[in-house]
Every structure is written in C-alpha cells, then in structure tokens.
C-alpha cells in the first residue's frame, strides 16, 4: 500500500459517517453539536478562571487559539488605541458631558498595559476562545446550550452562536490548530497565563503575573473537579519545604515519590534518595544520576569525616564548631550501632575516646588540621580498649562492626561522595542489622552537602520507608532535626512510609509529620484509619475516601486546603517509575541499570 493510500485510510478513521449542516448546529454521525465564539471577556481574571468550563459535567470542547503579536506592531496598536481613548475623553470634557466609566477604565488599562509592554514585563497575543457542545438529540442539545451559555454568563463571558458558520466553529474546536472563525481578542501575558488550567481550585494558586520561571510539580488531576493539581513545595508562602507521604503497601506511595522526584529534576532541583529496596536504580541510570550501593564491596561511609565544604574558588572551609558537632554525631552513631543509648558513664568514656581518636591522627581544635585524613571506627575501638572497664565494655560491643561480620561498611575511609543532581543510596544489600545505621550515615552524608553554603540551589532529600530509621530513637531524633533545619538551607525533606501506625505511635514521629507543610495520604488500612483520622482531623468523607482509594489516589493537604487527586504519568515516566514486577519483567532486565536512555539533566 502506498503512502497516499495509508494516509487516506488513516484519515477515514476520523471522518464521520454523515454530516448535516444547519444554521446553528451540526449533525455529526449520531451527535448533535453547536459551537460558540466568545466575544466578550471580564476586565479582570484570576488564575484558572477557565476551570469551570474545563470541568463542565457534560461534553464540552474548549479550544484556545493563541497567536503572538510582534512587539513593534503591538506598540503601534497601543499608541493608536490610546490616541482614540484620549481623544474621546477630551471631546467629552470640552462639551461638558459626564465621563463614561467604561472609557475611563479602558484608558487606565491601556496605559498600564502599554507601560508593561514597554518595560518588557509582558507581551500581547491574539486569542480566540471557541466552545462546542455535544448532545445526543436536538432537545438535549438545546438544554445543554442553555446551560453552557448560563455558565459563560456567570464567568462574565459573552458566548455567541457561530450562526451560518456552524461547520467552521466545529472545526475550530477540533485538535487540528485551525481557526476558521477568526474572532480574536488581544490578551497580555498575565491574562493568557491565567487562562491555562495549571492550578487546582482547592489549592492556593501561584501568581500568574510573575515574570519568574514557572515552578511547581504536577501531581495529577483533581478527582472532584477534573482540574490539575499543581503544587510548589518551594513556594514563598510555605512554612517549610518538607513533605510526608503515608500509605499502605501497594497504594502507589513509591510511584508518587519517584514521579515527583523526576519532575523536580526538570526544575533544576538537586535530589538525594535513601532507597531501602533498590527501586530507584533505573531512574538514576536514565537521568545520569549517581547510584551508591551500600553493602557492596568497597563502598564505605566513614562517620568520622568532618563536614569540609569546597567553595567555587576551590577554597575549603568548615563550620567553626565542626569538630564539636561531629563528636556529638558520633554519640548518635554509637547509640544506633549498640541499639541502646549509652549510660552516663559510657557516654563519658566514649567522649574521651572520640577526642583521643581525632588527636591520634593530628586533628585538633585548630581548623587548619581538619583537612587531614579522618580516623575510622577501628581507631575509636582501639582507644576504648585501652581505657577503663566501662570503655573496654564498649569496645567489646563494637567488635562486630570492626572485626566481625558487619565491618565492611566502616573498614576504611569513605568511598562515596554523594555528589550530583540525583544521588541514590541503595540499602538493599545491607544486612537488616545495618539498615538503620546505613540510613543514618546516608542522611549525614546528604546533610553535609545540603548545608554547604557554597551550593545555592533547591534540594530534596527523600527517605523512603522511613520507619526503618524511626524504629531507633537516636535515628528518629536525627530525622527530626533535619526536618526542622532543612528550610534554612533551601532544602525539603520527603518522608515516605507504609507503617503509618509505627510513625504516629511516637512523639518524634508525630513531630516529623507536623513539620511537613505538604502532607499526602494514600490508601490506608482499616487498622490505622482511626489514628490517621485523629492526627489529621479528617472528615467522615475523607476517612471513607482513604479506605476505598484506588492505587495512586490520595489526599494532598497543604495548610487548610485539601484536595483528592489521582496521580498521572506519561508512558515514558511510567516506564521509569513503576515497580510492578509484571511490567518490569516484560520491559526491563532487572539486573541492567545502564541501557535506559531518557534525558540528559546535567545542564540543570
């Protein structure tokens, strides 16, 4: 079959069986359609002002045709319009007539628009807005037309029938980019931006008149209104940039986290992930990220490393209290390793041993010594072994992590730097006994980069299955401190977990949830819904929704606003973020993380 024949057969699939043209309607196959052109608009509009049309319960096609106007032509037209308006005002004043409020308002708007175009804060566009109503019968069409015109009137839109041009009106609303009506209105950038449905009526909308780069992430569509749920965790009005995602196993929790992560990378956000099940490796390979497998041979994170920051000029600096803070952090590390916080005598012995450990390698209170190679856990164990009975008891308890089965994570200097636009720390190869300490060391490594004052860009720290760290009090305290301090460093913490009851059972867990300005609840188990209802003050309808929500459906809460949404992804995004074993078996080799190609994000 030739190219022409294939094209003809493809076009036939979209050609109606019959087409009857009337003065104000069409019969397309078995459908009755009527088209309108919007010729009158309100003076002022708000973000998402077309959402009522887009969420109309009947079948309504909305087409917006946009054509930019050359700046030179725009300036000339504005001057001509201003001249007409001013001439009319002067003539009215000379004859002693009362001024027309509409002319006065139009003149003010023209002056304001002219000044913004002259300063380069906006441009002008010729915009055509057309509507097509569908129905199954003539009487039904008349009812739908009346309802749509009433809706337009409530929005201060004047919708006129495309009388004797019904065919052209219908074609203008088809997804072909053809405007056969040609009834245009001049819009500026702010008004045109507000017309796009990149907002949800249940969430506070960003300022559409801002000249800053677009921000925010698309989470999905509003289940109630079918509008888009677009949310910016780094918005100026947010108390912090943290997010908590709670959902039972299989509710789509990791899917949503990866989807937000991928779309945040488009914005230039730097992301670090604590991945307990190695679910982010394909995504890291696709976008050129760094994948660190803790538990693999030669992969180590030394908790004794001092937070040395390298500036853009190559100069290396550190906080004035870096050594003191690192000594305090080592107390937390030892507490997690031992499983219980040391007693008072043990803390004193440990504090003396930590100081002696640093001094043994030449690191003192003098910042000039802080760039020297750091000691290791073995050095600390040896100093404890030479102390009193309490210190020797601590040394014996550290034996598995120095000479025993768990030594590989600490046996030497750090081999993973954790630098890049996306860094994934996989904990799957770690024994269960080391997952908590592995998560803590990863968070510390990430925090040292987040707190680097030389790097000024938004960052996300994702802790998937956070219950692993929340089980240990010392680890939960570290996570809480990160949640409290992340905003000061232009960073946001994402905590995702399926063990909602364990997180909310502790005061620290509740504090981490409370310090998240963005809270997302996915489907919940009936055993935990009571605690969820009390903690988040859910209504009866929200409670019922979370008990019956499908996969990917959830409740996004931001302050006093809440919206039920369905996560959506493009086929390419879905291919990268899905963890369904059946899909992975048909599309990917589970051991191959190097052959996927998506997009180069190094430029961000």
XYZ file of C-alpha atoms in Angstrom:
604
model
C 0.000 0.000 0.000
C 1.398 3.398 -0.935
C 1.897 6.360 1.358
C -1.124 8.183 -0.065
C -3.379 5.165 0.459
C -2.242 4.722 4.069
C -2.849 8.398 4.773
C -6.307 8.177 3.238
C -7.236 5.142 5.319
C -5.929 6.843 8.465
C -7.992 9.966 7.774
C -11.068 7.814 7.181
C -10.959 6.700 10.814
C -11.740 10.295 11.860
C -14.307 11.034 9.157
C -17.969 10.908 10.337
C -20.429 8.658 8.544
C -22.718 11.609 7.853
C -22.586 15.364 8.266
C -25.644 17.596 8.220
C -25.089 21.344 8.442
C -27.703 23.650 9.960
C -27.686 27.356 10.716
C -26.734 26.906 14.380
C -26.000 23.218 14.725
C -24.440 20.195 13.064
C -25.380 16.542 12.981
C -22.080 14.666 13.062
C -22.856 10.992 12.774
C -25.248 10.406 15.661
C -24.210 13.533 17.602
C -25.770 16.989 17.625
C -23.242 19.765 18.130
C -23.418 23.552 18.452
C -20.468 25.926 18.515
C -19.905 29.323 20.106
C -17.321 32.071 19.848
C -16.563 34.072 22.989
C -16.631 37.764 22.046
C -16.805 39.379 25.493
C -14.430 38.887 28.416
C -14.274 40.155 32.027
C -11.974 43.060 32.808
C -10.016 41.117 35.439
C -9.360 37.389 35.670
C -7.831 35.113 38.284
C -5.649 32.035 37.969
C -7.554 29.108 36.488
C -10.542 31.246 35.508
C -11.430 28.835 32.685
C -11.610 25.841 35.034
C -15.449 25.914 35.272
C -15.609 25.394 31.501
C -12.992 22.647 31.554
C -14.780 20.817 34.363
C -18.266 21.146 32.889
C -20.101 17.841 33.598
C -21.375 17.474 30.013
C -19.364 17.015 26.857
C -17.891 20.415 26.047
C -14.901 21.058 23.778
C -12.891 24.183 24.637
C -10.367 25.494 22.104
C -7.958 28.356 22.774
C -6.117 29.667 19.718
C -3.092 31.826 20.552
C -1.089 33.948 18.119
C 1.747 36.200 19.387
C 1.798 39.806 18.210
C 5.081 41.312 17.075
C 6.293 43.849 19.719
C 6.609 46.590 17.097
C 3.049 46.019 15.896
C 1.822 45.789 19.495
C 3.389 49.135 20.394
C 1.858 50.841 17.338
C -1.601 49.433 18.101
C -1.391 50.512 21.722
C -0.436 54.057 20.696
C -3.366 54.196 18.272
C -5.775 52.875 20.899
C -4.517 55.352 23.487
C -4.920 58.168 20.996
C -8.547 57.179 20.348
C -9.357 56.920 24.030
C -7.691 60.206 24.937
C -9.393 61.969 22.023
C -12.771 60.732 23.213
C -12.079 61.808 26.788
C -11.021 65.309 25.710
C -14.063 65.738 23.497
C -16.298 64.677 26.379
C -14.604 67.157 28.703
C -14.787 70.026 26.175
C -18.527 69.566 25.738
C -19.127 69.330 29.461
C -20.515 65.819 29.334
C -20.276 63.251 32.101
C -17.390 60.855 31.676
C -18.149 57.261 30.708
C -16.857 54.878 33.447
C -16.156 52.188 30.844
C -13.998 54.573 28.802
C -12.137 55.662 31.923
C -11.446 52.046 32.908
C -10.346 51.161 29.356
C -7.967 54.130 29.303
C -6.368 53.143 32.613
C -5.966 49.555 31.420
C -4.417 50.691 28.138
C -1.870 52.886 29.933
C -0.970 50.103 32.350
C -0.617 47.560 29.553
C 1.461 49.944 27.436
C 3.910 50.569 30.273
C 4.313 46.836 30.999
C 4.927 46.037 27.338
C 7.466 48.872 27.107
C 9.359 47.529 30.143
C 9.397 44.004 28.712
C 7.242 42.611 31.531
C 4.729 41.154 29.106
C 3.716 40.638 25.503
C 0.495 40.806 23.550
C -1.321 37.885 21.937
C -4.349 37.495 19.713
C -6.549 34.879 21.369
C -9.645 33.115 20.086
C -11.822 31.146 22.515
C -14.360 28.735 20.990
C -16.764 26.216 22.522
C -18.547 23.200 21.070
C -21.414 21.493 22.897
C -22.282 17.844 22.166
C -25.595 16.087 22.746
C -27.460 13.020 21.558
C -30.678 14.712 20.411
C -31.995 18.106 19.358
C -33.875 18.829 22.598
C -30.931 17.670 24.712
C -28.673 19.946 22.692
C -30.949 22.922 23.392
C -30.802 22.212 27.132
C -27.018 21.844 27.058
C -26.635 25.061 25.063
C -28.711 26.949 27.613
C -26.651 25.525 30.486
C -23.322 26.393 28.844
C -24.426 29.936 27.993
C -25.564 30.421 31.603
C -22.194 29.173 32.816
C -20.415 31.580 30.473
C -22.588 34.439 31.686
C -21.640 33.652 35.287
C -17.978 33.975 34.232
C -18.750 37.316 32.505
C -18.107 35.692 29.125
C -20.276 36.631 26.159
C -20.683 33.478 24.031
C -22.294 33.964 20.619
C -23.558 31.259 18.263
C -21.460 30.775 15.132
C -24.636 31.299 13.079
C -24.333 30.069 9.469
C -20.746 29.124 10.319
C -21.501 26.089 12.417
C -19.166 23.865 10.410
C -16.270 26.333 10.772
C -16.979 26.617 14.510
C -16.891 22.859 14.983
C -13.637 22.506 13.014
C -12.070 25.320 15.077
C -12.562 23.261 18.246
C -11.043 20.097 16.798
C -7.408 19.363 17.796
C -6.050 20.479 14.420
C -4.918 24.026 15.192
C -7.280 25.590 12.627
C -9.100 28.821 13.444
C -11.760 29.232 10.762
C -13.787 31.746 12.794
C -11.102 34.371 13.334
C -12.853 36.184 16.193
C -9.856 37.180 18.268
C -9.286 39.301 21.360
C -5.990 40.849 22.459
C -4.606 39.344 25.686
C -1.484 40.247 27.601
C 0.865 37.636 29.096
C -0.704 37.674 32.580
C -4.264 37.184 31.339
C -3.237 34.432 28.942
C -1.216 32.612 31.613
C -4.202 32.720 33.954
C -6.339 31.019 31.296
C -4.344 27.792 31.425
C -5.620 25.189 33.914
C -2.315 24.703 35.736
C -3.975 25.018 39.116
C -6.459 23.327 41.352
C -9.445 25.213 42.756
C -8.770 23.569 46.140
C -5.162 24.789 46.464
C -3.807 28.345 46.589
C -2.678 29.227 43.069
C 0.708 30.753 42.226
C 0.813 34.301 40.955
C 0.244 34.044 37.183
C 1.543 37.603 36.651
C 5.006 36.791 37.974
C 7.835 37.068 35.465
C 9.808 34.388 37.275
C 10.359 30.967 35.746
C 7.459 28.503 36.146
C 7.649 26.478 39.322
C 5.869 23.612 40.981
C 5.191 19.995 40.175
C 2.150 18.365 38.592
C 0.835 15.707 40.967
C -2.190 14.600 38.950
C -5.772 15.610 38.386
C -8.435 16.632 40.865
C -10.829 13.722 41.375
C -13.720 16.021 42.204
C -13.357 18.719 39.535
C -11.056 17.000 36.992
C -8.755 20.034 37.159
C -4.994 19.725 37.501
C -3.325 19.542 40.900
C -0.147 21.573 40.544
C 1.771 22.269 43.750
C 5.039 24.054 44.575
C 6.689 22.889 47.797
C 9.299 25.640 47.450
C 6.755 28.445 47.144
C 7.319 31.671 49.045
C 4.247 31.203 51.213
C 5.288 27.781 52.544
C 6.420 27.490 56.170
C 8.832 24.733 55.112
C 9.569 22.559 52.091
C 9.030 19.201 53.784
C 6.570 16.546 52.692
C 5.260 13.379 54.319
C 3.620 10.577 52.318
C 1.733 7.905 54.239
C 0.081 4.915 52.623
C -0.327 1.197 52.954
C 1.685 -1.243 50.854
C 0.550 -1.207 47.232
C -1.136 2.203 47.425
C 1.301 3.802 44.959
C 3.483 5.542 47.520
C 6.889 4.936 45.903
C 5.358 5.558 42.468
C 4.252 9.043 43.546
C 7.583 9.793 45.216
C 9.527 8.849 42.083
C 7.143 10.817 39.884
C 7.615 13.958 41.981
C 11.370 13.354 42.033
C 11.589 13.084 38.252
C 9.529 16.228 37.686
C 11.553 18.109 40.301
C 14.711 17.311 38.342
C 13.213 19.171 35.383
C 13.144 22.276 37.578
C 16.821 22.004 38.476
C 16.194 20.646 41.980
C 19.035 18.512 43.326
C 17.746 15.239 44.810
C 19.219 12.672 47.187
C 17.361 9.420 47.906
C 17.624 6.865 50.689
C 16.401 3.753 48.865
C 15.921 0.655 51.052
C 14.692 -1.664 48.276
C 16.771 -0.532 45.267
C 13.677 0.833 43.483
C 15.329 3.999 42.150
C 18.250 2.484 40.264
C 16.564 2.518 36.831
C 15.539 6.121 37.313
C 19.065 7.120 38.349
C 20.541 5.379 35.310
C 18.049 7.040 32.959
C 18.799 10.608 34.056
C 22.544 10.235 34.528
C 22.404 10.131 38.322
C 24.783 8.533 40.806
C 23.900 5.154 42.297
C 25.674 4.153 45.533
C 25.104 0.580 46.703
C 25.841 0.340 50.416
C 26.813 -3.188 51.364
C 28.680 -3.775 48.103
C 32.395 -4.472 48.228
C 34.459 -1.324 48.750
C 31.504 1.014 49.433
C 32.028 2.751 52.776
C 30.776 5.818 54.645
C 33.112 6.933 57.415
C 31.157 8.638 60.225
C 34.341 10.397 61.396
C 34.584 12.579 58.263
C 34.380 16.270 59.092
C 31.993 18.465 57.037
C 34.585 20.206 54.858
C 32.939 22.447 52.228
C 34.632 23.256 48.946
C 33.719 26.670 47.553
C 33.518 27.563 43.880
C 37.004 29.098 44.039
C 38.429 25.804 45.307
C 38.961 27.065 48.869
C 37.955 24.563 51.565
C 36.107 25.711 54.673
C 34.222 24.201 57.596
C 31.874 25.480 60.298
C 33.641 26.824 63.398
C 32.089 24.114 65.576
C 32.545 21.309 63.051
C 34.660 19.126 65.338
C 32.279 19.508 68.285
C 29.238 18.709 66.152
C 30.961 15.697 64.634
C 31.784 14.387 68.114
C 28.136 14.741 69.132
C 27.031 12.971 65.958
C 29.366 10.080 66.750
C 27.481 9.603 70.024
C 24.337 9.105 67.921
C 26.156 6.690 65.623
C 27.365 4.554 68.523
C 23.891 4.590 70.084
C 22.364 3.265 66.826
C 25.096 0.645 66.466
C 24.633 -0.605 70.007
C 20.842 -0.494 69.822
C 20.502 1.419 73.124
C 21.728 4.872 74.206
C 24.910 4.649 76.333
C 24.599 5.287 80.046
C 26.184 8.309 81.718
C 29.480 6.546 82.494
C 29.601 5.070 78.995
C 28.975 8.486 77.419
C 31.833 9.984 79.395
C 34.192 7.204 78.353
C 33.032 7.483 74.762
C 33.527 11.252 74.731
C 37.127 10.902 75.947
C 37.824 8.186 73.391
C 36.416 10.259 70.499
C 38.639 13.216 71.387
C 41.675 10.927 71.665
C 40.804 9.284 68.336
C 40.907 12.592 66.462
C 44.073 13.700 68.243
C 45.794 10.452 67.290
C 45.608 11.430 63.599
C 46.582 15.052 64.218
C 43.102 16.610 64.188
C 42.693 19.169 66.973
C 40.593 22.236 67.704
C 42.715 24.130 65.166
C 40.645 24.311 61.916
C 43.830 24.080 59.878
C 44.129 20.425 60.918
C 40.622 19.458 59.823
C 41.624 18.659 56.248
C 43.831 15.788 57.399
C 42.633 12.192 56.806
C 39.924 11.225 59.273
C 40.230 8.296 61.701
C 37.949 5.254 61.472
C 35.784 3.217 63.788
C 38.689 0.822 64.323
C 40.781 3.646 65.765
C 37.997 4.511 68.204
C 37.616 0.868 69.227
C 41.360 0.617 69.914
C 41.283 3.700 72.168
C 38.292 2.336 74.059
C 40.064 -0.996 74.536
C 42.925 0.817 76.306
C 40.580 2.586 78.756
C 38.846 1.591 81.954
C 36.390 -1.247 82.369
C 33.434 0.782 81.032
C 35.388 1.759 77.920
C 36.529 -1.826 77.389
C 32.911 -2.993 77.561
C 32.009 -0.509 74.794
C 34.974 -1.718 72.741
C 33.770 -5.306 73.027
C 30.284 -4.338 71.875
C 31.799 -2.627 68.808
C 33.681 -5.774 67.775
C 31.120 -6.928 65.115
C 31.442 -3.578 63.339
C 35.249 -3.512 63.375
C 36.448 -7.094 63.030
C 33.205 -9.047 62.689
C 30.577 -9.667 60.047
C 29.475 -6.027 59.741
C 32.856 -4.367 59.315
C 32.668 -3.733 55.535
C 30.638 -0.542 55.914
C 33.201 1.068 58.280
C 36.500 -0.616 57.376
C 38.325 2.340 55.810
C 37.804 5.898 54.583
C 34.648 6.952 52.753
C 34.449 5.820 49.131
C 31.139 7.541 48.229
C 30.953 11.327 47.919
C 27.246 11.656 47.132
C 27.587 14.443 44.555
C 25.381 15.023 41.517
C 21.919 16.240 40.525
C 20.488 12.862 41.602
C 22.203 10.565 44.098
C 20.535 7.293 45.103
C 21.851 5.441 48.141
C 20.624 1.850 47.931
C 20.396 -0.108 51.206
C 19.096 -3.388 49.793
C 22.495 -5.136 50.018
C 22.926 -4.181 53.685
C 22.025 -6.751 56.360
C 18.897 -5.904 58.326
C 21.076 -5.194 61.363
C 22.830 -2.374 59.450
C 19.875 -0.742 57.695
C 19.223 1.739 60.500
C 22.870 2.825 60.777
C 23.162 2.823 56.980
C 20.190 5.190 56.718
C 21.686 7.432 59.397
C 25.088 7.609 57.666
C 23.459 8.339 54.332
C 21.397 11.151 55.836
C 24.528 12.570 57.416
C 26.353 12.436 54.077
C 23.451 14.146 52.372
C 23.131 16.751 55.114
C 26.776 17.727 54.791
C 26.135 18.570 51.150
C 22.811 20.259 51.857
C 24.394 22.501 54.495
C 27.224 23.522 52.163
C 26.789 27.320 51.836
C 28.658 27.328 48.507
C 25.821 25.388 46.794
C 22.763 27.598 46.333
C 20.005 25.606 44.680
C 16.812 23.916 45.892
C 17.294 20.364 47.078
C 15.136 17.403 48.056
C 16.092 14.640 50.474
C 13.877 11.567 50.036
C 13.730 8.954 52.796
C 11.701 6.020 51.528
C 10.401 3.550 54.122
C 11.367 5.942 56.910
C 10.042 3.531 59.539
C 13.422 1.758 59.398
C 15.055 4.828 60.925
C 12.082 5.793 63.106
C 12.353 2.479 64.974
C 15.510 3.769 66.641
C 15.104 6.820 68.863
C 18.516 8.266 68.007
C 17.800 7.916 64.303
C 14.343 9.458 64.722
C 15.875 12.420 66.557
C 18.344 12.988 63.698
C 15.496 12.871 61.171
C 13.525 15.352 63.268
C 16.475 17.759 63.436
C 16.830 17.569 59.651
C 13.112 18.282 59.224
C 13.441 21.352 61.455
C 16.583 22.791 59.841
C 16.139 21.877 56.155
C 14.308 25.089 55.209
C 17.261 27.248 56.311
C 19.342 25.582 53.604
C 16.680 25.761 50.830
C 16.006 22.042 51.159
C 12.954 19.885 51.641
C 12.678 16.503 53.333
C 10.328 13.865 51.892
C 9.427 11.131 54.354
C 7.521 8.185 52.886
C 6.461 5.139 54.858
C 3.885 2.358 54.831
C 3.996 1.696 58.582
C 1.855 4.670 59.491
C 0.965 3.328 62.922
C 4.630 2.981 63.956
C 5.413 6.546 62.877
C 2.413 8.089 64.614
C 2.912 5.982 67.756
C 5.904 8.076 68.860
C 6.156 11.760 69.727
C 9.124 12.170 67.375
C 7.195 10.567 64.536
C 4.281 12.921 65.084
C 6.714 15.848 65.232
C 8.216 14.890 61.860
C 4.709 14.745 60.374
C 3.758 18.069 61.967
C 6.844 19.742 60.480
C 5.794 18.833 56.925
C 3.900 21.663 55.231
C 2.825 19.231 52.488
C 1.090 16.075 53.674
C -0.117 13.336 51.328
C -2.296 10.467 52.480
C -2.812 7.486 50.187
C -4.997 4.462 50.821
C -4.961 3.442 54.483
C -5.602 0.179 56.256
C -8.686 -0.072 58.442
C -6.450 -0.863 61.442
C -4.729 2.553 61.226
C -7.515 4.789 59.940
C -8.611 5.822 63.447
C -5.153 7.159 64.300
C -4.925 8.856 60.903
C -8.336 10.455 61.427
C -7.325 11.879 64.820
C -3.904 13.101 63.704
C -5.060 14.818 60.514
C -8.579 15.728 61.693
C -10.238 14.017 58.751
C -13.887 14.385 57.935
C -16.145 11.364 57.518
C -15.957 11.719 53.733
C -12.156 11.939 53.727
C -11.927 8.917 56.001
C -14.153 6.887 53.672
C -12.163 8.039 50.649
C -8.834 6.887 52.134
C -10.291 3.481 52.968
C -11.520 2.899 49.409
C -8.992 4.864 47.320
C -7.562 3.139 44.272
C -3.852 2.854 43.623
C -2.367 6.297 43.003
C -5.297 8.144 44.571
C -4.676 10.242 47.634
C -5.427 13.326 49.663
C -2.993 16.251 49.410
C -3.127 18.590 52.388
C -1.371 21.949 52.423
C -2.336 24.033 55.414
C -6.101 24.466 55.456
C -6.535 23.342 51.824
C -7.076 19.706 50.881
C -7.658 18.086 47.531
C -8.290 14.500 46.457
C -6.183 13.670 43.426
C -5.192 10.853 41.091
C -1.506 10.638 40.181
C -0.887 10.586 36.426
C 2.257 9.897 34.433
C 3.221 9.868 30.787
C 4.143 6.479 29.252
C 7.843 7.344 29.463
C 7.563 8.461 33.078
C 5.524 5.376 33.969
C 8.158 3.153 32.406
C 10.814 4.710 34.671
C 8.936 4.875 37.968
C 6.830 1.718 38.018
C 7.851 -1.092 40.364
C 5.225 -3.609 39.196
C 7.137 -6.922 38.778
C 4.932 -7.988 35.863
C 5.685 -4.800 33.925
C 9.380 -4.900 34.749
C 9.625 -8.495 33.562
C 8.274 -7.579 30.123
C 10.146 -4.300 29.642
C 13.425 -4.498 31.552
C 16.207 -6.756 32.607
C 16.121 -6.378 36.429
C 19.913 -6.509 36.638
C 20.526 -3.990 33.859
C 20.654 -0.377 35.004
C 22.809 1.068 32.253
C 20.924 0.722 28.981
C 17.973 3.049 29.651
C 18.134 6.402 27.879
C 15.819 9.261 28.803
C 17.172 12.782 29.061
C 20.414 14.497 29.998
C 19.843 16.653 33.067
C 23.444 17.723 33.656
C 22.595 21.132 32.270
C 20.066 21.790 35.046
